[in-house]
Amino acid sequence: MKVTVPMPSEFDLIREFFTPPNSRPDVRLGVGDDAALLAPPAGKDIALTADTLVAGTHFLADAPAEAVGHKCLAVSLSDLAAMGAAPAWVTLAVTMPRVERAWVEAFCGGFHALARRFEVQLVGGDLSRGALSVTVQAAGLVDAGRGLRRDGARAGEDVYVSGVLGDAALGLGRGGEAFRRALHWPQPRVELGLALAGVAGACIDVSDGLLADLGHVLQRSGAGAEVMRGALPLSAAYREILAQAGWTAALAGGDDYELCFTANPKRRAEVAALAAQLKIPLTRIGAVTDGRGLRLLDENGNALAVARAGYEHF
Ligand code: ADP
Ligand code: MG
């Protein structure tokens, strides 16, 4: 039984804002029925993920609506990228205290623009009244048995991270257009995730901070790692303030939505070629070891205490 009270203009809203044209042959039936009907191609596994973004916790209550629409989808596409999956279908549940058309329109502008960019089809969802929050469920397709997992890291592999770390976390505290942009407009590494299938040992997206997320890979893989702090990729804007800001944003800041992955050292040339081809920096930051846990080394090779293991929600 359904317990949420439908919003007054729910059906008009859905028709106007949440019913994009069908753009995929594997969608038999999209928005409008009791459920979507999807036709996954043979030989593919489905990667499935859900995330809730709560106003005040996961996005600033005064964040631009267009950015909220972008980000709620971007975080799910980032999860699919980390699995090496091509995004295909998405559902969207929005809870709002009241219907503000301008907010909904801007929100959908951000959401649909990103969906179009990656050919992911919105196939259903829900609208209800309550404190502002957004839940996105996204499904992607990956060749059967080839999904990238957290448990595939092996001692001796290199550890890489894409892009730069820490800018989004700095965007929470400071001004600076580049930092704010990183916080509000994360770019999911979809193409990179697809290219890493067959190259990476393990992969994860960095959403809660590098130390926490690489820690998950190590725990699931039963391995350890050494990471060189001085090798972490930082933006020019971050480098400028590194002396005051310190390394915390890069190590434990969260909201980066970069990919952290491991790969056999024999594949260094391949990884470098990928970076050049995709025009995404892929930086080697350390190595997987057969110990347990993560050792962080300073610029002189001395072990640093790993105090903050990243952002935790509870
Ligand atoms: P139900 O009562 O079966 O849950 P709803 O009245 O909630 O159906 O929704 C009607 C149709 O609109 C369904 O197909 C549902 O998936 C879709 N829908 C509802 N809200 C959204 C949304 N925010 N985004 C996309 N589709 C939505
Ligand atoms: Mg419903």
PDB file of N, CA and C and ligand atoms in Angstrom, residues 2 10-11 14 18 31-34 92 94 122 124-127, ligand 1:
ATOM      1  N   LYS A   2       0.394   2.237  -0.708  1.00  0.00           N
ATOM      2  CA  LYS A   2       1.153   3.470  -0.831  1.00  0.00           C
ATOM      3  C   LYS A   2       0.779   4.427   0.282  1.00  0.00           C
ATOM      4  N   GLU A  10       0.670  16.474  -9.473  1.00  0.00           N
ATOM      5  CA  GLU A  10       1.706  15.465  -9.706  1.00  0.00           C
ATOM      6  C   GLU A  10       1.790  15.017 -11.167  1.00  0.00           C
ATOM      7  N   PHE A  11       0.624  14.706 -11.751  1.00  0.00           N
ATOM      8  CA  PHE A  11       0.663  14.133 -13.099  1.00  0.00           C
ATOM      9  C   PHE A  11       1.087  15.149 -14.137  1.00  0.00           C
ATOM     10  N   ILE A  14       4.824  15.535 -13.800  1.00  0.00           N
ATOM     11  CA  ILE A  14       5.548  14.403 -14.388  1.00  0.00           C
ATOM     12  C   ILE A  14       5.574  14.541 -15.904  1.00  0.00           C
ATOM     13  N   PHE A  18       9.262  15.356 -16.230  1.00  0.00           N
ATOM     14  CA  PHE A  18       9.945  14.088 -15.942  1.00  0.00           C
ATOM     15  C   PHE A  18       9.665  13.009 -16.985  1.00  0.00           C
ATOM     16  N   VAL A  31       8.493   6.111 -18.669  1.00  0.00           N
ATOM     17  CA  VAL A  31       7.634   6.778 -17.687  1.00  0.00           C
ATOM     18  C   VAL A  31       6.171   6.650 -18.080  1.00  0.00           C
ATOM     19  N   GLY A  32       5.294   6.396 -17.103  1.00  0.00           N
ATOM     20  CA  GLY A  32       3.865   6.451 -17.352  1.00  0.00           C
ATOM     21  C   GLY A  32       3.083   5.237 -16.921  1.00  0.00           C
ATOM     22  N   ASP A  33       3.735   4.120 -16.747  1.00  0.00           N
ATOM     23  CA  ASP A  33       3.005   2.921 -16.315  1.00  0.00           C
ATOM     24  C   ASP A  33       3.399   2.622 -14.868  1.00  0.00           C
ATOM     25  N   ASP A  34       2.945   1.471 -14.363  1.00  0.00           N
ATOM     26  CA  ASP A  34       3.272   1.118 -12.982  1.00  0.00           C
ATOM     27  C   ASP A  34       4.756   0.830 -12.819  1.00  0.00           C
ATOM     28  N   LEU A  92      14.122   8.271 -10.719  1.00  0.00           N
ATOM     29  CA  LEU A  92      14.356   9.506  -9.972  1.00  0.00           C
ATOM     30  C   LEU A  92      13.189   9.747  -9.016  1.00  0.00           C
ATOM     31  N   VAL A  94      11.843  12.316  -6.144  1.00  0.00           N
ATOM     32  CA  VAL A  94      12.083  13.639  -5.580  1.00  0.00           C
ATOM     33  C   VAL A  94      11.071  13.902  -4.467  1.00  0.00           C
ATOM     34  N   LEU A 122      15.719   8.280 -18.479  1.00  0.00           N
ATOM     35  CA  LEU A 122      14.868   8.317 -17.280  1.00  0.00           C
ATOM     36  C   LEU A 122      13.610   7.511 -17.569  1.00  0.00           C
ATOM     37  N   GLY A 124      11.370   6.208 -14.950  1.00  0.00           N
ATOM     38  CA  GLY A 124      10.353   6.166 -13.899  1.00  0.00           C
ATOM     39  C   GLY A 124      10.816   6.914 -12.674  1.00  0.00           C
ATOM     40  N   GLY A 125       9.954   6.921 -11.665  1.00  0.00           N
ATOM     41  CA  GLY A 125      10.330   7.619 -10.445  1.00  0.00           C
ATOM     42  C   GLY A 125       9.155   7.855  -9.553  1.00  0.00           C
ATOM     43  N   ASP A 126       9.273   8.877  -8.731  1.00  0.00           N
ATOM     44  CA  ASP A 126       8.230   9.187  -7.771  1.00  0.00           C
ATOM     45  C   ASP A 126       8.365  10.640  -7.349  1.00  0.00           C
ATOM     46  N   LEU A 127       7.241  11.220  -6.975  1.00  0.00           N
ATOM     47  CA  LEU A 127       7.247  12.566  -6.409  1.00  0.00           C
ATOM     48  C   LEU A 127       6.482  12.490  -5.100  1.00  0.00           C
TER      49      LEU A 127
HETATM   50  P1  ADP B   1       2.488   4.874  -9.024  1.00  0.00           P
HETATM   51  O1  ADP B   1       1.264   5.339  -8.295  1.00  0.00           O
HETATM   52  O2  ADP B   1       2.287   3.617  -9.826  1.00  0.00           O
HETATM   53  O3  ADP B   1       3.706   4.886  -8.169  1.00  0.00           O
HETATM   54  P2  ADP B   1       2.995   7.517  -9.913  1.00  0.00           P
HETATM   55  O4  ADP B   1       1.695   8.218  -9.944  1.00  0.00           O
HETATM   56  O5  ADP B   1       3.897   7.724  -8.749  1.00  0.00           O
HETATM   57  O6  ADP B   1       2.735   5.962 -10.162  1.00  0.00           O
HETATM   58  O7  ADP B   1       3.824   7.871 -11.232  1.00  0.00           O
HETATM   59  C1  ADP B   1       3.222   7.777 -12.488  1.00  0.00           C
HETATM   60  C2  ADP B   1       4.299   7.461 -13.506  1.00  0.00           C
HETATM   61  O8  ADP B   1       5.234   8.521 -13.508  1.00  0.00           O
HETATM   62  C3  ADP B   1       5.094   6.206 -13.187  1.00  0.00           C
HETATM   63  O9  ADP B   1       5.427   5.594 -14.409  1.00  0.00           O
HETATM   64  C4  ADP B   1       6.313   6.716 -12.496  1.00  0.00           C
HETATM   65  O10 ADP B   1       7.421   5.864 -12.680  1.00  0.00           O
HETATM   66  C5  ADP B   1       6.515   8.042 -13.189  1.00  0.00           C
HETATM   67  N1  ADP B   1       7.163   9.046 -12.330  1.00  0.00           N
HETATM   68  C6  ADP B   1       6.723   9.544 -11.168  1.00  0.00           C
HETATM   69  N2  ADP B   1       7.571  10.453 -10.666  1.00  0.00           N
HETATM   70  C7  ADP B   1       8.608  10.514 -11.528  1.00  0.00           C
HETATM   71  C8  ADP B   1       9.825  11.241 -11.569  1.00  0.00           C
HETATM   72  N3  ADP B   1      10.187  12.114 -10.614  1.00  0.00           N
HETATM   73  N4  ADP B   1      10.652  11.025 -12.611  1.00  0.00           N
HETATM   74  C9  ADP B   1      10.318  10.147 -13.570  1.00  0.00           C
HETATM   75  N5  ADP B   1       9.193   9.450 -13.605  1.00  0.00           N
HETATM   76  C10 ADP B   1       8.335   9.620 -12.592  1.00  0.00           C
END
